Amino acid sequence: MGERYALIIGAIAYPGKELVNAVDDAIRVARALKARGFIVKTVTNLRKTEIDTELAAFRATAQTAELAIIFLAGHAVERHGSGYFLPVDFQFPLQPASLPYTAVSLNAFVEATEGAGSRIVVLDACRNWPQDPDEARRASNDLDQLVADERDWPNLMLAYATSAMTGAGDGAEGVGSAFSNSLCRHLLDHGLSIDECFRRVSQDVVAQRREQLPWTYSSLIQTLSFTDLPRFSAIQRHAVPNPQLLGTGAWTVTDAKRREVIVGVGDTMAWRVGVRGFGQAGHSGGDSLMGAADTGTLLLLAGSEGALYIAGDGPEPVLDLNIRYSHGLTASPTGKCIVYYGSDAASRLEIASREIKVAARYELGFEIYSCIYMPDGLIWVAGEHGRICEINPLNSDAPVREIARLGHHVNMMAVAPRGDRVFVVGQCGLAVELDRSGNEVADLLPGRRFKTAAGIRAQLLNVANDEHIHQFIFEPAKLCKRVHGELSEHLGIPDLPACALAPTLPILAIATEESSVVLLDTRDLQVIQELDVGSGNSSMVAGVHFLSDNELTVIGGRGEITFFGA
C-alpha cells in the first residue's frame, strides 16, 4: 500500500463569528485518520496567507500519494455554485466582490490534491449565503460553470456536510458536529468502502438533523477504503490424508522459515504443507503424534505420552519424557531449546547438534495447552482453568511464577514483538489481551456468540426444525418472540481454539469453532475481516498461522489446509 496523506484544517477564532467545535472536530478526524495509517498534518485558526502556504506544501506532498485527503471544519459559504472556506482573518460582513481575495476557494483545495492517485476533499461547514431576491436564479444559471469545472477533476470525491445553499450544525459545545462525529466512527470500520462510509455518515446526520442533508460528488474510479490493512481471500486448499477421520485431532506449527506448516491429525504421521502441495514430514511407528517443533536443523515430533522423535530418524524415540498426555512442543527463537508440555508437567530440552538433553522439568499440576517464548527469554505456559505461569530458564533456582487465572481453559497465546502484550484465547469465548504482568487489558471479542449460519445451525439442530432454524438465521421477523427467545437461549458461546499475530502488521487472527477466523486490528481491536474457512460448514479450526504479513494459513480439525493471500 502506498503512502496516504491528509491535511486537516480547523478554524473557530473568527472575530465576532466564533465557532465552538470546529477545531475539536478537526482534531478528532485527524486522530481517526492517523489510526488508519495516514500521515496527517493538522493546522488550526489559519489566516488566508497561511492556508495558501499549507496548500502549496501539501500539493508537493500529494504528488507521490496513493490517496490524499483534505478535511475542512470552520466557516464556509457558497455563491453561484462556487464554495469558499473562510480563514480566521476574513473580514465580515460578506462582500461578493472581495470574496475571491479574502477567502479560499474550494477549487484551491481540489488543486492541492492533484497528482495523487485518488483524492478526497471534505467540507464540514455551511454552504449558504445571505441571499438577495435574485440569488436563487443566479445560482441556477451558474451551475453550468460548476459542471464544467468538475470535468477537470478526475479521481476525486467532494464530500459536503450539507447540501447546497444550506447550513451545517456546529453541534453542542464539547459534543462536536453530527457530521464529523459520524465520520470518525465510520472511517474506522475496516469493512466499509469510502463510498459506503459517507453513505452511512449521511444516514446518521439526517437521523439527527433532518434539515441537514450531506452531499457527495465523486469521480473515483476505484473502490477505496480508509483501512491501511490488507484484506485476505483464499488462494489454495489442500487436505492431508486422514483415514481415521479423527475430527478435532489436528495440530499444526510453522516451519522455521515460515514457508510451510507442519500438520498432523492425531495419527502416526506428520506432513509438510505449502501452497504448492504437501509431502510426508515424519512418522512415529505406532505412536500417535500430538505436535512438532522445527528448530531450523531438526524437526522434532511429540508422541502421545511423552516420547520425542526426530523426523527422518525412524520410528524409535530419542527421549521418553514420561508425560501422561502430550499436547505439543515449542521451539525457542534460536532453535537451541524446546519445551515439551502436556498433562501436569513441562520439560525444557537443550539441543546441541543432534544431541538432546533434559535441562529442567516443571511439575505444574495442570494440563498445559499452550507455550510461548517471550522476547526477554522467559517462558509462559497456559492451559487448564485459565492458569498462566512464567518459567525463568535463565535462573534454575527461580520458582515458577503464576501470572494469571482467567477462569476458562487457555487454548493458545500469541506475544507481541516487543513482549509488552500477550493475546490469549480459549474455551467459552475467552479472548483477552494481557500486559506483561498478566493484568487483563482488554476483552478482544466482547459479547461474541455463534455468528455464522453454519455455526448457528449446528447449535440448534437438536432443538428446532429446519424451517425455524432458517427463519432464525435469515428471517427473524417471521418468528414469534417466544420461539426466537428460546432459540437465542440455546446459542452458546463458541470456543476459540487458536490465534496468531502477523509478523509486522497490527493484525491478530483468532480461530473459532464455527469454522471462521476473525481478523482484529490490535491498535483499537476493530474487526478487520471475518474469513469463512469451511465454505458454510461448521467445524473446529485447529490452527492459524501467518507465513508473512500477506499470507495466512488456516488448518481445519480434519487436516484441511486453506492458504489465504492479500
GROMACS .gro file of C-alpha atoms in nm, residues 24-392:
model
  369
   24ASP     CA    1  -1.202   1.980   1.811
   25ASP     CA    2  -1.382   1.819   1.517
   26ALA     CA    3  -1.069   1.859   1.305
   27ILE     CA    4  -0.851   1.707   1.576
   28ARG     CA    5  -1.084   1.408   1.612
   29VAL     CA    6  -1.082   1.345   1.237
   30ALA     CA    7  -0.703   1.373   1.236
   31ARG     CA    8  -0.680   1.119   1.517
   32ALA     CA    9  -0.907   0.876   1.332
   33LEU     CA   10  -0.708   0.906   1.010
   34LYS     CA   11  -0.382   0.851   1.198
   35ALA     CA   12  -0.536   0.536   1.345
   36ARG     CA   13  -0.581   0.417   0.987
   37GLY     CA   14  -0.223   0.481   0.888
   38PHE     CA   15  -0.250   0.824   0.726
   39ILE     CA   16   0.037   1.070   0.754
   40VAL     CA   17  -0.155   1.366   0.892
   41LYS     CA   18  -0.081   1.734   0.934
   42THR     CA   19  -0.330   1.931   1.144
   43VAL     CA   20  -0.340   2.311   1.143
   44THR     CA   21  -0.588   2.540   1.315
   45ASN     CA   22  -0.706   2.900   1.305
   46LEU     CA   23  -0.507   3.000   0.998
   47ARG     CA   24  -0.508   3.329   0.813
   48LYS     CA   25  -0.551   3.324   0.435
   49THR     CA   26  -0.181   3.352   0.357
   50GLU     CA   27  -0.112   3.064   0.595
   51ILE     CA   28  -0.373   2.846   0.426
   52ASP     CA   29  -0.218   2.926   0.088
   53THR     CA   30   0.123   2.820   0.222
   54GLU     CA   31  -0.012   2.494   0.361
   55LEU     CA   32  -0.185   2.412   0.032
   56ALA     CA   33   0.134   2.470  -0.165
   57ALA     CA   34   0.324   2.236   0.066
   58PHE     CA   35   0.051   1.973   0.055
   59ARG     CA   36   0.038   1.983  -0.322
   60ALA     CA   37   0.408   1.888  -0.333
   61THR     CA   38   0.343   1.604  -0.088
   62ALA     CA   39   0.035   1.475  -0.270
   63GLN     CA   40   0.231   1.413  -0.591
   64THR     CA   41   0.350   1.077  -0.452
   65ALA     CA   42   0.037   0.983  -0.257
   66GLU     CA   43  -0.182   0.686  -0.324
   67LEU     CA   44  -0.463   0.878  -0.152
   68ALA     CA   45  -0.472   1.244  -0.047
   69ILE     CA   46  -0.738   1.390   0.181
   70ILE     CA   47  -0.816   1.747   0.287
   71PHE     CA   48  -1.067   1.796   0.567
   72LEU     CA   49  -1.204   2.142   0.649
   73ALA     CA   50  -1.406   2.247   0.953
   74GLY     CA   51  -1.500   2.611   1.008
   75HIS     CA   52  -1.699   2.883   0.836
   76ALA     CA   53  -1.768   2.849   0.464
   77VAL     CA   54  -2.007   2.997   0.210
   78GLU     CA   55  -2.122   2.906  -0.137
   79ARG     CA   56  -2.209   3.161  -0.403
   80HIS     CA   57  -2.322   3.093  -0.759
   81GLY     CA   58  -2.220   2.727  -0.727
   82SER     CA   59  -1.866   2.801  -0.603
   83GLY     CA   60  -1.760   2.721  -0.248
   84TYR     CA   61  -1.525   2.923  -0.026
   85PHE     CA   62  -1.362   2.835   0.306
   86LEU     CA   63  -1.314   3.136   0.532
   87PRO     CA   64  -0.979   3.197   0.704
   88VAL     CA   65  -0.986   3.348   1.052
   89ASP     CA   66  -0.876   3.690   0.920
   90PHE     CA   67  -1.177   3.708   0.689
   91GLN     CA   68  -1.346   4.045   0.719
   92PHE     CA   69  -1.719   4.022   0.785
   93PRO     CA   70  -1.978   4.114   0.663
   94LEU     CA   71  -1.971   3.912   0.342
   95GLN     CA   72  -1.888   4.111   0.032
   96PRO     CA   73  -1.927   3.925  -0.301
   97ALA     CA   74  -1.672   4.136  -0.484
   98SER     CA   75  -1.392   4.070  -0.235
   99LEU     CA   76  -1.470   3.704  -0.170
  100PRO     CA   77  -1.213   3.559  -0.416
  101TYR     CA   78  -0.939   3.763  -0.248
  102THR     CA   79  -1.027   3.721   0.119
  103ALA     CA   80  -1.148   3.358   0.124
  104VAL     CA   81  -1.000   3.035  -0.017
  105SER     CA   82  -1.197   2.878  -0.300
  106LEU     CA   83  -1.284   2.510  -0.293
  107ASN     CA   84  -1.101   2.483  -0.626
  108ALA     CA   85  -0.776   2.569  -0.448
  109PHE     CA   86  -0.818   2.274  -0.212
  110VAL     CA   87  -0.900   2.042  -0.502
  111GLU     CA   88  -0.593   2.161  -0.693
  112ALA     CA   89  -0.375   2.094  -0.388
  113THR     CA   90  -0.455   1.723  -0.420
  114GLU     CA   91  -0.355   1.699  -0.786
  115GLY     CA   92  -0.109   1.423  -0.861
  116ALA     CA   93  -0.243   1.183  -0.602
  117GLY     CA   94  -0.379   0.852  -0.723
  118SER     CA   95  -0.712   0.925  -0.557
  119ARG     CA   96  -0.822   1.230  -0.362
  120ILE     CA   97  -1.095   1.341  -0.126
  121VAL     CA   98  -1.192   1.690  -0.010
  122VAL     CA   99  -1.432   1.705   0.284
  123LEU     CA  100  -1.607   2.025   0.393
  124ASP     CA  101  -1.775   2.019   0.735
  125ALA     CA  102  -1.919   2.370   0.713
  126CYS     CA  103  -2.215   2.570   0.589
  127ARG     CA  104  -2.279   2.621   0.219
  128ASN     CA  105  -2.533   2.906   0.244
  129TRP     CA  106  -2.521   3.277   0.167
  130PRO     CA  107  -2.734   3.573   0.279
  131GLN     CA  108  -2.941   3.579  -0.038
  132ASP     CA  109  -3.065   3.880  -0.225
  133PRO     CA  110  -3.400   3.839  -0.407
  134ASP     CA  111  -3.226   3.736  -0.730
  135GLU     CA  112  -2.977   3.494  -0.573
  136ALA     CA  113  -3.156   3.167  -0.646
  137ARG     CA  114  -3.184   3.247  -1.017
  138ARG     CA  115  -2.818   3.341  -1.040
  139ALA     CA  116  -2.707   3.023  -0.862
  140SER     CA  117  -2.911   2.812  -1.103
  141ASN     CA  118  -2.766   2.988  -1.408
  142ASP     CA  119  -2.409   2.938  -1.285
  143LEU     CA  120  -2.437   2.562  -1.225
  144ASP     CA  121  -2.323   2.501  -1.583
  145GLN     CA  122  -1.987   2.656  -1.499
  146LEU     CA  123  -1.953   2.433  -1.190
  147VAL     CA  124  -2.021   2.124  -1.403
  148ALA     CA  125  -1.755   2.239  -1.647
  149ASP     CA  126  -1.503   2.268  -1.361
  150GLU     CA  127  -1.583   1.918  -1.241
  151ARG     CA  128  -1.493   1.771  -1.580
  152ASP     CA  129  -1.131   1.857  -1.496
  153TRP     CA  130  -1.144   1.680  -1.155
  154PRO     CA  131  -1.068   1.310  -1.212
  155ASN     CA  132  -1.037   1.056  -0.931
  156LEU     CA  133  -1.192   1.297  -0.683
  157MET     CA  134  -1.461   1.282  -0.418
  158LEU     CA  135  -1.612   1.601  -0.278
  159ALA     CA  136  -1.797   1.536   0.046
  160TYR     CA  137  -2.008   1.810   0.200
  161ALA     CA  138  -2.163   1.809   0.546
  162THR     CA  139  -2.475   1.965   0.397
  163SER     CA  140  -2.641   2.033   0.064
  164ALA     CA  141  -2.603   2.347  -0.145
  165MET     CA  142  -2.742   2.673  -0.006
  166THR     CA  143  -2.798   2.526   0.344
  167GLY     CA  144  -2.628   2.547   0.681
  168ALA     CA  145  -2.444   2.278   0.880
  169GLY     CA  146  -2.476   2.245   1.255
  170ASP     CA  147  -2.166   2.301   1.470
  171GLY     CA  148  -2.313   2.087   1.749
  172ALA     CA  149  -2.339   2.145   2.121
  173GLU     CA  150  -2.023   2.265   2.294
  174GLY     CA  151  -1.789   1.975   2.362
  175VAL     CA  152  -2.003   1.733   2.162
  176GLY     CA  153  -1.895   1.814   1.809
  177SER     CA  154  -2.079   1.825   1.481
  178ALA     CA  155  -2.301   1.535   1.383
  179PHE     CA  156  -2.112   1.504   1.055
  180SER     CA  157  -1.758   1.480   1.197
  181ASN     CA  158  -1.864   1.252   1.481
  182SER     CA  159  -2.022   1.007   1.238
  183LEU     CA  160  -1.726   1.031   1.000
  184CYS     CA  161  -1.480   0.948   1.278
  185ARG     CA  162  -1.682   0.641   1.370
  186HIS     CA  163  -1.737   0.500   1.023
  187LEU     CA  164  -1.393   0.564   0.877
  188LEU     CA  165  -1.253   0.330   1.143
  189ASP     CA  166  -1.462   0.044   1.004
  190HIS     CA  167  -1.220  -0.168   0.801
  191GLY     CA  168  -1.503  -0.335   0.613
  192LEU     CA  169  -1.653  -0.021   0.456
  193SER     CA  170  -1.565   0.126   0.122
  194ILE     CA  171  -1.522   0.502   0.121
  195ASP     CA  172  -1.847   0.539  -0.071
  196GLU     CA  173  -2.033   0.331   0.188
  197CYS     CA  174  -1.864   0.523   0.471
  198PHE     CA  175  -2.002   0.856   0.351
  199ARG     CA  176  -2.339   0.700   0.278
  200ARG     CA  177  -2.366   0.592   0.641
  201VAL     CA  178  -2.248   0.933   0.759
  202SER     CA  179  -2.533   1.088   0.561
  203GLN     CA  180  -2.783   0.849   0.718
  204ASP     CA  181  -2.660   0.937   1.067
  205VAL     CA  182  -2.671   1.313   1.008
  206VAL     CA  183  -3.021   1.306   0.859
  207ALA     CA  184  -3.143   1.096   1.151
  208GLN     CA  185  -3.010   1.357   1.395
  209ARG     CA  186  -3.071   1.676   1.196
  210ARG     CA  187  -3.346   1.638   0.939
  211GLU     CA  188  -3.281   1.982   0.794
  212GLN     CA  189  -2.917   1.892   0.716
  213LEU     CA  190  -2.852   1.660   0.421
  214PRO     CA  191  -2.487   1.571   0.347
  215TRP     CA  192  -2.393   1.552  -0.018
  216THR     CA  193  -2.116   1.385  -0.216
  217TYR     CA  194  -1.988   1.417  -0.571
  218SER     CA  195  -1.747   1.154  -0.695
  219SER     CA  196  -1.538   1.072  -0.999
  220LEU     CA  197  -1.342   0.799  -0.816
  221ILE     CA  198  -1.280   0.506  -1.047
  222GLN     CA  199  -1.150   0.268  -0.778
  223THR     CA  200  -1.326   0.108  -0.483
  224LEU     CA  201  -1.132   0.254  -0.192
  225SER     CA  202  -1.131   0.205   0.182
  226PHE     CA  203  -0.987   0.406   0.468
  227THR     CA  204  -0.825   0.091   0.607
  228ASP     CA  205  -0.447   0.060   0.594
  229LEU     CA  206  -0.454  -0.318   0.643
  230PRO     CA  207  -0.483  -0.589   0.376
  231ARG     CA  208  -0.790  -0.798   0.301
  232PHE     CA  209  -0.744  -1.170   0.255
  233SER     CA  210  -0.903  -1.420   0.018
  234ALA     CA  211  -0.849  -1.794  -0.026
  235ILE     CA  212  -0.587  -1.885  -0.288
  236GLN     CA  213  -0.531  -2.259  -0.233
  237ARG     CA  214  -0.669  -2.554  -0.041
  238HIS     CA  215  -0.518  -2.892   0.048
  239ALA     CA  216  -0.625  -3.182   0.267
  240VAL     CA  217  -0.375  -3.421   0.424
  241PRO     CA  218  -0.471  -3.790   0.422
  242ASN     CA  219  -0.681  -3.868   0.729
  243PRO     CA  220  -0.816  -4.221   0.707
  244GLN     CA  221  -0.918  -4.227   1.072
  245LEU     CA  222  -1.135  -3.912   1.042
  246LEU     CA  223  -1.046  -3.809   1.396
  247GLY     CA  224  -1.236  -3.481   1.362
  248THR     CA  225  -1.075  -3.246   1.613
  249GLY     CA  226  -0.742  -3.427   1.638
  250ALA     CA  227  -0.547  -3.191   1.411
  251TRP     CA  228  -0.244  -2.992   1.528
  252THR     CA  229  -0.013  -2.756   1.343
  253VAL     CA  230   0.304  -2.543   1.367
  254THR     CA  231   0.504  -2.341   1.115
  255ASP     CA  232   0.843  -2.446   0.989
  256ALA     CA  233   1.147  -2.243   1.096
  257LYS     CA  234   1.148  -2.036   0.775
  258ARG     CA  235   0.774  -1.965   0.781
  259ARG     CA  236   0.725  -2.104   0.432
  260GLU     CA  237   0.529  -2.417   0.522
  261VAL     CA  238   0.322  -2.561   0.804
  262ILE     CA  239   0.371  -2.894   0.977
  263VAL     CA  240   0.036  -3.066   1.021
  264GLY     CA  241  -0.084  -3.379   1.197
  265VAL     CA  242  -0.427  -3.523   1.260
  266GLY     CA  243  -0.363  -3.723   1.576
  267ASP     CA  244  -0.239  -4.035   1.397
  268THR     CA  245   0.118  -4.157   1.339
  269MET     CA  246   0.202  -3.921   1.050
  270ALA     CA  247   0.320  -3.560   1.013
  271TRP     CA  248   0.300  -3.364   0.689
  272ARG     CA  249   0.474  -3.059   0.542
  273VAL     CA  250   0.223  -2.843   0.360
  274GLY     CA  251   0.285  -2.540   0.138
  275VAL     CA  252   0.085  -2.354  -0.121
  276ARG     CA  253   0.210  -2.585  -0.396
  277GLY     CA  254   0.133  -2.910  -0.220
  278PHE     CA  255   0.229  -3.139   0.066
  279GLY     CA  256   0.456  -3.429   0.150
  280GLN     CA  257   0.533  -3.659   0.439
  281ALA     CA  258   0.737  -3.499   0.718
  282GLY     CA  259   0.780  -3.795   0.952
  283HIS     CA  260   0.617  -4.078   1.140
  284SER     CA  261   0.639  -4.245   1.479
  285GLY     CA  262   0.565  -4.609   1.421
  286GLY     CA  263   0.260  -4.690   1.628
  287ASP     CA  264   0.254  -4.378   1.847
  288SER     CA  265   0.005  -4.101   1.783
  289LEU     CA  266   0.169  -3.765   1.719
  290MET     CA  267   0.044  -3.460   1.910
  291GLY     CA  268   0.274  -3.178   1.799
  292ALA     CA  269   0.600  -3.071   1.637
  293ALA     CA  270   0.876  -2.810   1.656
  294ASP     CA  271   1.114  -2.707   1.377
  295THR     CA  272   1.448  -2.586   1.518
  296GLY     CA  273   1.590  -2.498   1.177
  297THR     CA  274   1.809  -2.810   1.170
  298LEU     CA  275   1.578  -3.071   1.322
  299LEU     CA  276   1.209  -3.142   1.301
  300LEU     CA  277   1.105  -3.285   1.637
  301LEU     CA  278   0.777  -3.471   1.691
  302ALA     CA  279   0.585  -3.523   2.016
  303GLY     CA  280   0.428  -3.859   2.085
  304SER     CA  281   0.105  -3.902   2.275
  305GLU     CA  282   0.264  -3.998   2.608
  306GLY     CA  283   0.591  -3.809   2.628
  307ALA     CA  284   0.802  -3.969   2.359
  308LEU     CA  285   1.020  -3.739   2.146
  309TYR     CA  286   1.103  -3.831   1.786
  310ILE     CA  287   1.336  -3.683   1.526
  311ALA     CA  288   1.166  -3.676   1.188
  312GLY     CA  289   1.357  -3.889   0.940
  313ASP     CA  290   1.533  -4.097   1.206
  314GLY     CA  291   1.279  -4.378   1.208
  315PRO     CA  292   1.006  -4.480   1.449
  316GLU     CA  293   1.215  -4.506   1.767
  317PRO     CA  294   1.203  -4.211   2.012
  318VAL     CA  295   1.520  -4.031   2.117
  319LEU     CA  296   1.376  -3.948   2.460
  320ASP     CA  297   1.087  -4.060   2.677
  321LEU     CA  298   0.977  -3.771   2.897
  322ASN     CA  299   0.702  -3.962   3.076
  323ILE     CA  300   0.424  -3.707   3.025
  324ARG     CA  301   0.087  -3.878   3.057
  325TYR     CA  302  -0.083  -3.682   2.779
  326SER     CA  303   0.129  -3.475   2.544
  327HIS     CA  304  -0.009  -3.153   2.399
  328GLY     CA  305   0.279  -3.012   2.196
  329LEU     CA  306   0.626  -2.865   2.153
  330THR     CA  307   0.752  -2.508   2.131
  331ALA     CA  308   1.096  -2.414   1.997
  332SER     CA  309   1.291  -2.112   2.120
  333PRO     CA  310   1.366  -1.836   1.867
  334THR     CA  311   1.727  -1.962   1.841
  335GLY     CA  312   1.622  -2.324   1.794
  336LYS     CA  313   1.861  -2.434   2.069
  337CYS     CA  314   1.589  -2.515   2.322
  338ILE     CA  315   1.241  -2.660   2.313
  339VAL     CA  316   0.965  -2.702   2.568
  340TYR     CA  317   0.772  -3.030   2.567
  341TYR     CA  318   0.442  -2.986   2.751
  342GLY     CA  319   0.131  -3.178   2.838
  343SER     CA  320  -0.052  -3.318   3.137
  344ASP     CA  321   0.067  -3.163   3.466
  345ALA     CA  322   0.425  -3.102   3.353
  346ALA     CA  323   0.661  -2.935   3.107
  347SER     CA  324   1.019  -3.032   3.022
  348ARG     CA  325   1.275  -2.788   2.886
  349LEU     CA  326   1.521  -2.951   2.648
  350GLU     CA  327   1.855  -2.825   2.519
  351ILE     CA  328   1.980  -2.911   2.171
  352ALA     CA  329   2.344  -2.926   2.057
  353SER     CA  330   2.373  -3.055   1.702
  354ARG     CA  331   2.168  -3.376   1.719
  355GLU     CA  332   2.220  -3.429   2.091
  356ILE     CA  333   1.913  -3.353   2.302
  357LYS     CA  334   1.910  -3.349   2.682
  358VAL     CA  335   1.665  -3.255   2.954
  359ALA     CA  336   1.765  -2.924   3.114
  360ALA     CA  337   1.472  -2.896   3.358
  361ARG     CA  338   1.134  -3.042   3.437
  362TYR     CA  339   0.850  -2.841   3.587
  363GLU     CA  340   0.567  -3.013   3.771
  364LEU     CA  341   0.283  -2.764   3.736
  365GLY     CA  342  -0.024  -2.962   3.837
  366PHE     CA  343  -0.248  -2.861   3.546
  367GLU     CA  344  -0.296  -2.950   3.180
  368ILE     CA  345  -0.075  -2.729   2.962
  369TYR     CA  346  -0.221  -2.647   2.620
  370SER     CA  347  -0.004  -2.357   2.508
  371CYS     CA  348   0.356  -2.240   2.548
  372ILE     CA  349   0.533  -1.930   2.416
  373TYR     CA  350   0.882  -1.783   2.445
  374MET     CA  351   0.881  -1.419   2.546
  375PRO     CA  352   1.127  -1.177   2.378
  376ASP     CA  353   1.324  -1.149   2.705
  377GLY     CA  354   1.382  -1.525   2.711
  378LEU     CA  355   1.122  -1.615   2.974
  379ILE     CA  356   0.861  -1.881   2.901
  380TRP     CA  357   0.486  -1.861   2.952
  381VAL     CA  358   0.279  -2.179   2.977
  382ALA     CA  359  -0.100  -2.184   2.999
  383GLY     CA  360  -0.393  -2.419   2.996
  384GLU     CA  361  -0.643  -2.573   3.234
  385HIS     CA  362  -0.877  -2.336   3.423
  386GLY     CA  363  -0.708  -2.038   3.259
  387ARG     CA  364  -0.386  -2.073   3.455
  388ILE     CA  365  -0.084  -1.894   3.309
  389CYS     CA  366   0.262  -1.941   3.463
  390GLU     CA  367   0.605  -1.797   3.392
  391ILE     CA  368   0.923  -2.004   3.381
  392ASN     CA  369   1.267  -1.845   3.404
   0.00000   0.00000   0.00000
